[in-house]
Structure formats: C-alpha cells, structure tokens
Amino acid sequence: MKALPQLNLFLLSAAALCSCTGKQAGEASRPNILYIMCDDHSYQTISAYGSAVSRLAPTPNIDRLAGEGMLFDRAFVENSLSAPSRACLMTGLYSHQNGQEQLCEGIDTTKTFFTELLQQAGYETGIVGKWHLMCEPKGFDYYHVLNDQGQYYNPAFKSKDTQGEYVQEQGYATSLITRHAIEFLDGRDKSKPFCLMVHHKAPHRNWMPEQQYLDLYEDVEFPIPETFWDDYATRGVAASQQKMSVARDMEMVQDLKVEELADTLTPEGRFTYACLMGELSRLTPEERAAWDAHYKPRNKQLLEANLSGKELAVWKYQNYMKDYLRCIKSVDDSVGELLAYLEKEGLLDNTLIVYTSDQGFWMGEHGWFDKRFMYEESFRTPLLMRYPKAIEAGSRCSALVQNIDFAPTLLSVAGVSVPDEMEGRSLLPLFGSGRDSVEWRTSLYYHYYDYPTFHLVRRHDGVRTDRYKLVHFYGKGGEAGATPNMLKPGTRENRTFNTLKASNYFPASSPDIDYNELYDLQEDPHELNNLYGKPGYEAITAELQQLLDDYRTRLKVQEY
Ligand code: SGN
Ligand code: CA
C-alpha cells in the first residue's frame, strides 16, 4: 500500500479512524464525496477559467466551487475519449493497463474499481447518468444509468429496479440525472458516508438544449478563437486530415439542426441525420412545437441568406456555441441544485465536491469541434474541488494532474489506502497551502488509439512537461489501420467501422505515418508552431524523447 500523503490534521484523523475494511466507528465524520463529471465540457466554457466566451455565458454555480475551493489549471486526461477516460477514472490506470483503449470495447473487469474499495470501507456508493463502460456498473450500491451515450430528451435509464432493461422516462437528461442524484441522497443509509458520481450526458454532441433555454444567447455574438482559421502549416497530416472541422465536417442537419437541408445530405450526413431523427422522435408534441418555434425561423433566415465559405463557417461556429452553451446552462443549474441540497441537509462542508469533464473539447480552436488530440484544448480538462476542511477557498493549483489521479484521490480522502498497482497519485498533498513545495510529477504521458473511426484522428502518444510537448503520430492509414477489434465481427467497434465504411467516411488515401511534433507551450500556447527538427531544439528534443521512451518502457506500452 502507498504511504498516506501529508495532510492536515483533519484528514489524518479521518484516515486513522478507518483502517479500510468494514463499517467503522466515526462514520458520520468521514467525508462524503460528490463527483460531478460532464461529457465533453471544455474549461473554456466555465467562467471561473476566465475565457472571453465564458464571460458571455457565465456558470455561476460551477464558479462557486472555484470561489470556495480549488481550481486546477493544469488538469489533463490520458486518452481524450469518453469510455477510456472513465476507465482511467475507475481504475487509476492508463488505458493500455485497464484495457479500454478505444471507445467501445476493452475494459478489463478484473481490475479493481475504486468504488469497490470504498464499499468495502463502509461507504454507500451511487452513480447516476452516463456510465459508458461495456460492463455493468461495478462497485455501486445504487445506479441509475443511461444506455451508452444516452439521449437528451425523455431518455431511458437502467437501475437495479428495472431488471436489466432501459426504461424511458419523461424529462430532459440533465434534470432527470439531478433528480435521481437527489433520490440517491434522500434514500441513502444515513449512518454511512457516501460517494455519489453524477455523470451528465450534456454537453455531448449533438448539443440539444433544454426547452427553457432554446432561445438563450440568441442575440449574443461569441468571439471567434484566434486559431479558428488555422491552416496547420507547420504540422503533420494528422492535423489536416482529421474530420472535426466546424467549417467542413460539422453537419448542417444533425449538429446544426437545419432539418430543411435533409435532402441535400451526403452518405455520411445521412448517417448522422438518422441519429438526429432518432433523437427528435423522442420529443413530445409540445416539446417538438417549442423546438420548431425556435429553429424553424432561424433556419428560414439562414436559407434566405444563402451563405457560403467563411460566412457559413462563422454561422456554424456561432450556432454551435449557442447550443453547446445552452446545454451548459442546464448543467450549471444542476450543480446549483446539488449544492443547495447539500447545504439544506447540512452536508456541504463534510463533502468533497469534484467538478470535471471526461475530457476537454474544441470550441472552434484550430477550426475544430470534438477532442481526441493531445493538443491542449482536448488534452486538458476542467477540474474544480471544494472541501473546506482541507482546501482553502479561492485557491489555484498548477501542478500537472491527470484523470488517473482521481481514484487515488477519492480513496485517500475517504481514508482508504491506495493499492500499489494504481498508477495515479492522490492529489491530497496539493490541497494544502504548502503545495508548491510538494514533490510532484514533472511530466504527463498521453496515448490516443481510436483510429480509424469518427473524426479520423490518427494514433499518437506523447509527453508534456511544464513547458514542452512532444507528440509521436504513428500507424497505418485508412482502413489498413483498423485495430483487431474493428475487424472482429460482432464487436461494437466492428459495427462502427462498417457503418463508417459504408458511408464513405474513410478518404481514398491516408498515408502510413511515423512522425513527431514538438511545441514550446510558453512561447506558443496555441501550438501553431511545430519545432520538431528545427535547429536549436536538438537538446530539448532529446530530453523529451528520453522521457517518452522511459514512460513507454516503464509502463510497458505496446504500440500497434
Ligand atoms: C459519437 C459522436 C462523435 C464523438 C463520439 C465519442 N458522433 O460517436 O462525434 O466523438 O461519440 O464521444 S454522433 O454523431 O453520434 O454524435 S465520447 O464523448 O463518447 O467520447
Ligand atoms: Ca466525452
């Protein structure tokens, strides 16, 4: 077992109270955990992080966590994709260690999920919302989870009471998830501490706002990111051959809800159109009427304007931002509701509240939406924590932290020893005012595997230090790059692969690749200037290459 980190007196005594198995004395004082995670919530759209966009669409309830707790401005994921990120969260392991390298298949269910250890230590555990791992929720006394990506409107949930079936409920996903979270809190065994994970579907694609917010931000013009018109000039083919360009790849029908263009769709557009129609068919007639009252006049105006080129790209960006931020507004309400509940029940100050996302997301930077790349906006994720017994209000932490750190952190907050096999580290030593003198990691390892699939981001791994980033892009291009899972009939990866193939998703030619990129994040925070191979960077390149090699060796990384 790893040694407990240095903590303040309260945490030490909490740890001493519980030697980790069975119900212990002093339960009532052991901290509760409320872990809130959104799906694809960018730090750029949380006003506590201060971006110009977020100031136009503030998130007061999420910001309260920063004001009364700690904001981490260098929190990252290991593999910027939903299920892999969730597997890192549950196991404290890197993707190749927990098995979940790609979106659908993989999780190694023999690995310990941290909630199992919390249960053994006498915690009551619950999860509500998006689970997205291809195994039953493991280590939970209560679950109320969505099917796969879930739906925004009138979604179906599975719980211990539904006999393995997903049962449709009436309402909007974010509100229903909040309601079920409160049901768990109301119904829990109050003699035990709890760990509740609230995993929102929002603001995942295709960004369907709640009825009351359909018109929100209608007249707001969001600033266009500096890198929106990026031409990827200094970078390799991965940056230019992706399919996540707002201008080129964001779908007018499914993503931007211009149903009037349905008969102009390409094969891949028709595929996503089917997804939209599935979503829209769930709306009640009243919901559909409100939906149409918002989108139809807007669409009429757009079609009359007959936009093209840059003007159309800007229209897409603005309307993407509006729908995304409307979804965030509901999430912010949810955080407010949960905080109010904890306050009313007298639980607020004895609960560690975490707010984060399963990864970052592009809000038009580099011209993109989605995530996956090791470039900052996707690699970085928001992270806020409130726990007044150990975290000073309004504090900020710039240590390099990663989603493999969640399991160790939540275990150590609960006073449970962290298993040696977990790769992540508890963030507890960073909570206190002495965090700058804590010996902490000075680099992070990243690895993305999910190619060729949605958005066609090439496989890559890399390291990031305080100042530099080295990324290695590799692998066969196009269909030849398919992983064994993608070629194995009956798997979900295979179904996705075949669907994309049938909709002409894969370009006729995609080269096999094996190249590096190097960025100086201090001089070039937007990562526009790839320095790899440039004179003067030999020493730093060699240093980072050694670091990357060391990670690969120590972690036994096998590339395809
Ligand atoms: C869906 C989306 C993709 C998204 C993946 C993964 N397409 O496939 O845009 O990248 O999920 O997202 S959609 O047309 O079905 O919306 S993740 O958050 O689950 O990793
Ligand atoms: Ca996600």
XYZ file of C-alpha atoms and ligand atoms in Angstrom:
581
model
C 0.000 0.000 0.000
C 1.185 3.502 -0.755
C 2.012 5.708 2.192
C -0.634 8.251 3.033
C 0.350 11.688 1.890
C 0.947 14.525 4.285
C -2.343 16.051 5.221
C -3.827 18.441 7.634
C -4.892 17.143 10.994
C -8.453 16.502 9.993
C -7.570 14.235 7.127
C -5.028 12.343 9.178
C -7.559 11.649 11.867
C -10.130 10.589 9.286
C -7.575 8.164 7.880
C -6.791 6.841 11.322
C -10.452 6.292 12.058
C -10.854 3.907 9.236
C -8.401 1.169 8.572
C -10.281 0.429 5.398
C -12.440 -2.618 5.833
C -15.962 -2.877 7.124
C -18.031 -0.338 8.928
C -16.012 1.750 11.333
C -16.534 3.950 14.311
C -16.786 7.629 13.496
C -18.652 7.052 10.190
C -20.601 10.246 10.488
C -17.484 12.377 10.354
C -15.886 10.626 7.397
C -16.091 12.840 4.345
C -18.719 12.294 1.700
C -17.812 12.505 -1.974
C -19.863 14.124 -4.709
C -18.090 13.637 -8.032
C -19.766 15.531 -10.886
C -18.499 14.853 -14.394
C -19.845 16.219 -17.638
C -19.395 14.727 -21.046
C -17.239 16.993 -23.237
C -17.326 20.121 -21.066
C -14.452 22.400 -22.073
C -12.644 24.517 -19.490
C -13.041 27.399 -21.957
C -16.775 27.467 -21.164
C -16.509 27.682 -17.379
C -16.367 31.320 -16.363
C -14.044 30.597 -13.416
C -11.396 29.810 -16.054
C -11.874 33.291 -17.408
C -12.126 32.959 -21.194
C -13.865 35.679 -23.206
C -16.505 33.193 -24.370
C -17.341 32.124 -20.840
C -17.814 35.699 -19.711
C -20.696 35.935 -22.171
C -22.228 32.709 -20.869
C -21.295 32.556 -17.197
C -21.515 29.467 -14.997
C -22.113 30.915 -11.504
C -22.789 27.633 -9.741
C -19.731 25.870 -11.106
C -17.709 29.011 -10.379
C -18.846 28.828 -6.760
C -16.770 25.647 -6.438
C -13.721 27.614 -7.535
C -14.531 30.542 -5.238
C -14.997 28.257 -2.240
C -12.430 25.674 -3.265
C -9.596 24.993 -5.675
C -9.296 25.478 -9.419
C -6.780 23.211 -11.149
C -5.471 24.929 -14.241
C -3.356 22.038 -15.439
C -5.641 19.026 -15.222
C -5.389 16.559 -18.110
C -6.687 13.225 -19.307
C -4.620 10.285 -20.512
C -6.690 9.412 -23.583
C -9.160 12.074 -24.658
C -12.264 9.992 -25.248
C -15.236 9.039 -23.108
C -15.003 5.350 -22.198
C -11.190 5.381 -21.962
C -11.355 8.393 -19.678
C -13.999 6.723 -17.499
C -11.848 3.598 -17.283
C -8.881 5.723 -16.098
C -11.199 7.282 -13.519
C -12.494 3.996 -12.140
C -9.152 2.131 -12.071
C -6.431 4.761 -11.629
C -4.645 3.053 -14.535
C -3.550 4.118 -18.015
C -5.631 2.873 -20.961
C -3.314 0.045 -22.008
C -3.350 -1.189 -18.408
C -7.113 -1.067 -17.884
C -7.864 -2.377 -21.373
C -10.098 0.499 -22.527
C -8.050 1.998 -25.331
C -10.889 2.601 -27.781
C -14.388 3.994 -27.420
C -16.399 0.812 -27.024
C -14.605 -2.432 -26.279
C -11.909 -3.181 -23.812
C -12.439 -2.597 -20.125
C -10.704 -5.288 -18.083
C -13.292 -6.064 -15.451
C -10.782 -7.949 -13.324
C -9.282 -4.574 -12.422
C -10.414 -3.083 -9.140
C -12.734 -0.086 -9.445
C -12.115 2.383 -6.643
C -15.790 2.358 -5.674
C -15.422 -1.325 -4.734
C -12.795 -0.328 -2.193
C -15.000 2.461 -0.878
C -17.836 -0.014 -0.452
C -15.570 -2.356 1.474
C -14.611 0.564 3.678
C -18.245 1.196 4.563
C -19.186 3.847 2.019
C -22.534 3.829 0.269
C -21.851 4.338 -3.422
C -24.052 5.529 -6.272
C -23.766 6.516 -9.907
C -26.287 8.436 -11.966
C -26.167 9.302 -15.678
C -23.655 8.277 -18.322
C -21.699 5.145 -17.450
C -20.456 4.229 -20.952
C -18.289 1.268 -19.998
C -19.186 -2.048 -21.566
C -19.661 -3.728 -18.223
C -22.251 -3.422 -15.508
C -21.589 -0.613 -13.019
C -19.151 -2.307 -10.631
C -18.768 -1.186 -7.018
C -22.097 0.617 -6.688
C -24.928 0.155 -4.208
C -27.147 2.282 -6.420
C -27.079 3.051 -10.100
C -29.420 4.842 -12.468
C -27.592 4.947 -15.763
C -28.170 5.889 -19.373
C -27.808 3.479 -22.259
C -24.451 4.061 -23.996
C -24.336 7.789 -24.964
C -27.873 8.252 -23.663
C -30.411 10.720 -25.027
C -31.162 14.344 -24.207
C -34.948 14.166 -24.359
C -37.003 11.591 -22.466
C -34.017 9.267 -22.097
C -34.024 5.645 -20.979
C -32.313 4.595 -17.736
C -31.420 1.278 -16.184
C -31.344 0.744 -12.442
C -31.342 -2.155 -10.005
C -35.163 -1.991 -10.155
C -35.583 -2.334 -13.916
C -34.447 -5.970 -14.335
C -31.674 -5.146 -16.748
C -33.983 -3.139 -19.049
C -33.602 0.500 -20.049
C -36.871 2.245 -19.274
C -37.805 5.552 -20.874
C -38.508 8.458 -18.529
C -40.150 11.815 -19.166
C -37.914 14.843 -18.951
C -34.595 16.337 -20.015
C -31.449 14.307 -19.301
C -29.665 16.892 -17.153
C -32.730 17.462 -14.951
C -33.527 13.766 -14.654
C -29.929 12.975 -13.688
C -30.098 15.665 -10.999
C -33.416 14.299 -9.751
C -32.037 10.761 -9.488
C -28.915 12.034 -7.746
C -31.134 13.629 -5.111
C -33.190 10.440 -4.859
C -29.986 8.566 -4.013
C -29.044 11.159 -1.414
C -32.524 11.111 0.124
C -32.735 7.342 0.229
C -29.219 6.540 1.394
C -28.275 4.867 4.665
C -27.524 7.984 6.683
C -25.270 6.125 9.088
C -22.719 5.723 6.285
C -20.645 8.223 4.328
C -21.499 8.335 0.635
C -19.755 8.582 -2.693
C -22.096 9.744 -5.429
C -20.976 10.098 -9.045
C -23.183 12.349 -11.164
C -22.233 11.871 -14.809
C -24.088 14.184 -17.147
C -24.734 13.426 -20.772
C -24.523 17.128 -21.583
C -22.924 18.802 -23.421
C -22.145 15.850 -25.727
C -22.811 16.146 -29.449
C -25.385 16.935 -30.858
C -25.913 19.618 -28.198
C -29.704 19.580 -27.738
C -30.740 22.350 -25.335
C -33.437 22.118 -22.690
C -36.786 23.657 -23.637
C -36.487 26.664 -21.318
C -33.108 27.569 -22.832
C -33.840 27.175 -26.532
C -33.687 30.947 -27.042
C -30.890 31.715 -24.580
C -27.918 33.632 -26.079
C -29.911 34.141 -29.276
C -28.565 37.661 -29.707
C -25.088 37.030 -28.377
C -22.130 37.013 -30.727
C -19.324 34.841 -29.418
C -15.720 35.825 -30.118
C -14.063 33.660 -32.732
C -10.941 31.920 -31.433
C -7.626 33.240 -32.716
C -6.823 29.861 -34.241
C -10.201 29.291 -35.923
C -8.681 29.721 -39.400
C -5.626 27.579 -38.666
C -4.076 26.149 -41.841
C -1.985 23.516 -39.960
C 1.009 24.697 -41.966
C 3.772 23.517 -39.646
C 2.159 20.223 -38.625
C 1.875 16.718 -39.985
C -1.049 15.145 -41.859
C -2.914 14.180 -38.675
C -3.783 17.825 -38.022
C -5.010 18.481 -41.549
C -6.696 15.134 -42.321
C -8.956 14.929 -39.258
C -12.717 15.181 -39.614
C -13.599 17.623 -36.910
C -13.580 20.896 -38.734
C -16.502 23.165 -37.881
C -16.460 24.533 -41.421
C -16.106 21.224 -43.249
C -17.309 18.390 -41.014
C -19.896 19.795 -38.638
C -23.182 18.558 -40.039
C -25.781 21.144 -41.032
C -28.636 18.766 -40.237
C -27.692 16.709 -37.195
C -25.374 19.173 -35.476
C -26.876 22.486 -36.510
C -30.476 21.273 -36.711
C -31.222 22.614 -40.183
C -33.593 19.768 -40.999
C -34.663 21.613 -44.132
C -31.371 20.514 -45.716
C -32.038 16.802 -45.182
C -32.417 16.028 -48.874
C -29.014 17.506 -49.715
C -27.122 15.117 -47.461
C -24.008 13.159 -48.353
C -23.863 9.469 -47.278
C -22.088 10.344 -44.033
C -24.540 13.178 -43.418
C -27.405 10.719 -43.915
C -25.933 8.532 -41.201
C -25.858 11.350 -38.648
C -29.283 12.535 -39.870
C -30.644 9.173 -38.738
C -29.151 9.896 -35.293
C -30.891 13.278 -35.177
C -34.219 11.817 -36.267
C -33.903 9.210 -33.524
C -33.356 11.989 -31.006
C -36.165 14.185 -32.319
C -38.642 11.318 -32.378
C -38.384 11.232 -28.582
C -39.794 14.736 -28.137
C -43.429 15.042 -27.068
C -45.643 17.069 -29.461
C -45.362 20.064 -27.099
C -41.572 19.774 -26.947
C -41.388 19.409 -30.699
C -43.552 22.516 -31.157
C -41.204 24.579 -28.940
C -38.213 23.141 -30.800
C -39.666 24.118 -34.168
C -40.678 27.551 -32.902
C -37.000 28.168 -32.162
C -35.168 26.513 -35.042
C -37.573 26.980 -37.974
C -37.462 30.805 -38.185
C -33.677 30.721 -37.679
C -33.315 28.142 -40.454
C -35.535 30.151 -42.769
C -33.324 33.174 -42.269
C -30.199 31.126 -42.890
C -31.521 29.598 -46.102
C -32.588 33.003 -47.394
C -29.132 34.393 -46.654
C -27.606 31.676 -48.843
C -24.270 31.793 -47.037
C -21.141 30.025 -48.168
C -17.396 29.898 -47.442
C -16.172 31.814 -44.418
C -19.581 33.358 -43.731
C -21.167 29.939 -43.434
C -18.297 28.713 -41.236
C -18.876 31.638 -38.873
C -22.631 30.963 -38.817
C -21.893 27.334 -37.930
C -19.492 28.364 -35.188
C -21.954 30.820 -33.643
C -24.840 28.382 -33.679
C -22.688 25.526 -32.376
C -21.601 27.727 -29.480
C -25.158 28.745 -28.687
C -26.492 25.194 -28.474
C -23.459 23.944 -26.569
C -23.658 26.786 -24.053
C -27.408 26.312 -23.639
C -26.674 22.722 -22.612
C -24.079 24.050 -20.169
C -26.651 26.393 -18.649
C -28.714 23.352 -17.586
C -25.594 21.697 -16.179
C -24.813 24.803 -14.168
C -28.386 24.764 -12.801
C -27.852 21.144 -11.805
C -24.700 21.997 -9.873
C -26.639 24.778 -8.128
C -29.405 22.355 -7.199
C -26.990 19.791 -5.791
C -25.126 22.425 -3.778
C -28.427 23.735 -2.407
C -29.431 20.203 -1.411
C -26.165 19.556 0.423
C -26.450 22.917 2.150
C -30.035 22.288 3.238
C -29.096 18.857 4.600
C -26.073 20.202 6.471
C -23.741 18.081 4.317
C -21.956 20.777 2.360
C -18.814 21.163 4.413
C -18.248 17.480 5.057
C -18.427 16.602 1.362
C -15.601 16.733 -1.141
C -17.201 18.073 -4.305
C -15.370 17.483 -7.571
C -16.403 19.036 -10.869
C -14.734 17.851 -14.051
C -15.308 16.508 -17.559
C -14.380 13.229 -19.251
C -12.069 15.309 -21.468
C -11.712 18.741 -22.965
C -13.379 19.912 -26.160
C -12.686 22.298 -29.001
C -14.782 25.398 -29.084
C -13.566 26.271 -32.560
C -9.837 26.444 -31.719
C -7.854 25.202 -34.746
C -11.230 25.354 -36.518
C -12.395 22.253 -34.629
C -15.076 20.623 -32.512
C -14.646 17.243 -30.695
C -11.436 16.219 -28.865
C -9.035 13.188 -29.134
C -5.790 15.054 -29.945
C -3.057 15.707 -27.412
C -3.242 19.416 -28.242
C -4.199 21.457 -25.191
C -7.941 22.122 -25.520
C -8.697 18.433 -25.846
C -5.992 17.039 -23.556
C -6.791 19.481 -20.751
C -9.981 19.133 -18.766
C -11.671 21.377 -16.207
C -11.171 20.433 -12.579
C -12.562 22.160 -9.511
C -12.711 20.808 -5.981
C -14.453 22.121 -2.902
C -13.700 20.720 0.517
C -13.353 23.449 3.122
C -11.850 21.090 5.716
C -8.711 20.739 3.629
C -8.918 23.162 0.701
C -8.604 26.867 1.126
C -11.294 28.949 -0.573
C -10.249 30.572 -3.834
C -7.041 28.566 -4.213
C -5.463 27.604 -7.507
C -3.271 24.635 -8.322
C -0.966 24.489 -11.333
C 0.521 21.039 -10.746
C 0.321 18.585 -13.647
C -2.549 16.328 -12.637
C -4.321 13.663 -14.669
C -7.523 11.619 -14.582
C -5.633 8.539 -13.339
C -5.277 10.570 -10.112
C -8.998 10.565 -9.299
C -9.236 7.041 -7.886
C -6.247 7.507 -5.536
C -7.508 10.937 -4.506
C -11.015 9.839 -3.662
C -9.725 6.786 -1.807
C -7.328 8.802 0.288
C -9.945 11.443 1.089
C -12.019 8.564 2.433
C -9.047 7.336 4.444
C -8.709 4.198 2.337
C -5.218 3.028 1.359
C -4.400 3.312 -2.313
C -3.464 -0.030 -3.938
C 0.143 -0.084 -5.174
C -0.922 -1.055 -8.687
C -2.729 2.246 -9.256
C -0.571 4.492 -11.439
C -2.261 7.729 -10.428
C -1.346 9.743 -7.360
C -3.541 11.204 -4.685
C -3.986 14.957 -5.070
C -4.384 15.403 -1.328
C -0.865 16.783 -0.797
C -1.766 19.530 -3.270
C -4.797 20.642 -1.272
C -2.849 22.474 1.412
C -1.051 25.796 1.255
C 2.326 24.003 1.101
C 1.526 22.531 -2.312
C 4.328 24.368 -4.082
C 6.915 22.511 -2.036
C 5.321 19.095 -2.549
C 7.415 16.774 -4.670
C 5.184 16.212 -7.657
C 5.446 14.729 -11.146
C 7.025 16.995 -13.738
C 5.554 15.374 -16.844
C 2.498 13.509 -18.145
C 2.089 10.626 -20.554
C -0.728 10.599 -23.128
C -1.868 7.934 -25.591
C -4.751 8.006 -28.085
C -5.650 4.822 -30.002
C -9.094 5.118 -31.586
C -8.399 5.196 -35.347
C -9.856 4.799 -37.945
C -13.221 5.863 -36.600
C -15.283 9.024 -36.035
C -13.238 12.150 -36.747
C -10.246 10.174 -38.101
C -7.730 11.342 -35.535
C -4.518 9.383 -36.002
C -2.979 7.339 -33.214
C -0.417 9.157 -31.142
C 1.311 9.207 -27.816
C 3.421 11.857 -26.171
C 4.739 13.647 -23.124
C 4.021 17.076 -21.750
C 6.193 18.876 -19.273
C 5.639 22.236 -17.689
C 6.842 23.958 -20.855
C 7.162 21.487 -23.731
C 5.189 18.830 -25.507
C 6.487 16.046 -27.736
C 3.937 14.028 -29.699
C 4.533 10.955 -31.839
C 1.946 10.229 -34.538
C 2.073 6.702 -35.878
C 0.236 3.872 -37.596
C -1.148 2.625 -40.852
C -3.524 4.947 -42.653
C -7.154 4.398 -43.642
C -8.835 1.011 -43.424
C -5.444 -0.689 -43.135
C -5.110 0.961 -39.730
C -8.112 -0.895 -38.297
C -7.475 -2.460 -34.896
C -8.239 -6.168 -34.313
C -11.447 -5.117 -32.538
C -12.611 -3.155 -35.543
C -12.221 -6.199 -37.768
C -13.796 -8.717 -35.435
C -17.416 -9.396 -36.454
C -19.887 -8.891 -33.643
C -17.957 -6.208 -31.783
C -19.268 -2.680 -31.428
C -16.047 -1.298 -32.894
C -16.684 -3.517 -35.922
C -20.237 -2.198 -36.320
C -18.995 1.401 -36.189
C -16.179 0.607 -38.610
C -18.582 -0.980 -41.102
C -21.093 1.844 -40.806
C -18.431 4.464 -41.429
C -17.021 2.461 -44.319
C -20.472 2.200 -45.889
C -20.935 5.957 -45.615
C -17.658 6.699 -47.441
C -16.149 8.119 -44.273
C -12.585 6.976 -44.928
C -10.720 9.034 -47.526
C -9.366 7.232 -50.566
C -5.797 7.773 -49.468
C -4.382 8.171 -45.985
C -0.650 7.701 -45.592
C 1.023 5.422 -43.075
C 2.663 7.772 -40.608
C 5.554 7.918 -38.174
C 6.493 11.473 -37.243
C 6.867 13.802 -34.274
C 5.770 17.276 -33.290
C 7.345 19.484 -30.670
C 5.797 22.556 -29.051
C 7.095 25.205 -26.722
C 3.930 25.966 -24.774
C 5.395 29.036 -23.162
C 6.247 30.749 -26.456
C 3.453 29.167 -28.457
C 0.466 28.368 -26.203
C -1.812 27.770 -29.206
C 0.516 25.108 -30.642
C 0.766 26.581 -34.101
C 4.498 26.285 -34.481
C 5.835 22.741 -34.635
C 9.516 22.925 -33.695
C 10.454 19.322 -34.274
C 13.635 19.106 -36.337
C 14.276 22.857 -36.186
C 17.849 23.941 -35.437
C 18.397 24.889 -31.825
C 15.904 22.371 -30.423
C 18.134 19.280 -30.519
C 18.793 19.181 -26.782
C 15.198 19.647 -25.644
C 14.023 17.152 -28.265
C 16.491 14.545 -26.999
C 15.443 15.179 -23.418
C 11.753 14.779 -24.185
C 12.393 11.737 -26.364
C 14.207 10.114 -23.463
C 11.300 10.928 -21.178
C 8.836 9.415 -23.633
C 10.972 6.304 -24.075
C 11.199 5.943 -20.315
C 7.407 6.101 -19.981
C 6.957 3.511 -22.724
C 9.453 1.182 -21.085
C 8.277 1.614 -17.521
C 4.609 1.335 -18.432
C 5.199 -1.497 -20.942
C 3.381 0.343 -23.710
C 2.925 -1.686 -26.870
C 2.100 0.315 -29.963
C 0.192 -1.240 -32.821
C -20.255 9.920 -31.073
C -20.178 11.276 -31.783
C -18.735 11.669 -32.047
C -17.944 11.582 -30.755
C -18.062 10.184 -30.188
C -17.294 9.960 -28.928
N -20.892 11.239 -33.040
O -19.824 8.908 -31.910
O -18.738 12.998 -32.533
O -16.603 11.884 -30.989
O -19.438 9.944 -29.907
O -17.671 10.854 -27.931
S -22.521 11.344 -33.020
O -22.905 11.705 -34.386
O -23.051 10.068 -32.623
O -22.877 12.387 -32.069
S -17.396 10.465 -26.448
O -17.588 11.669 -25.651
O -18.317 9.426 -26.088
O -16.012 10.027 -26.387
Ca -16.843 12.772 -23.768
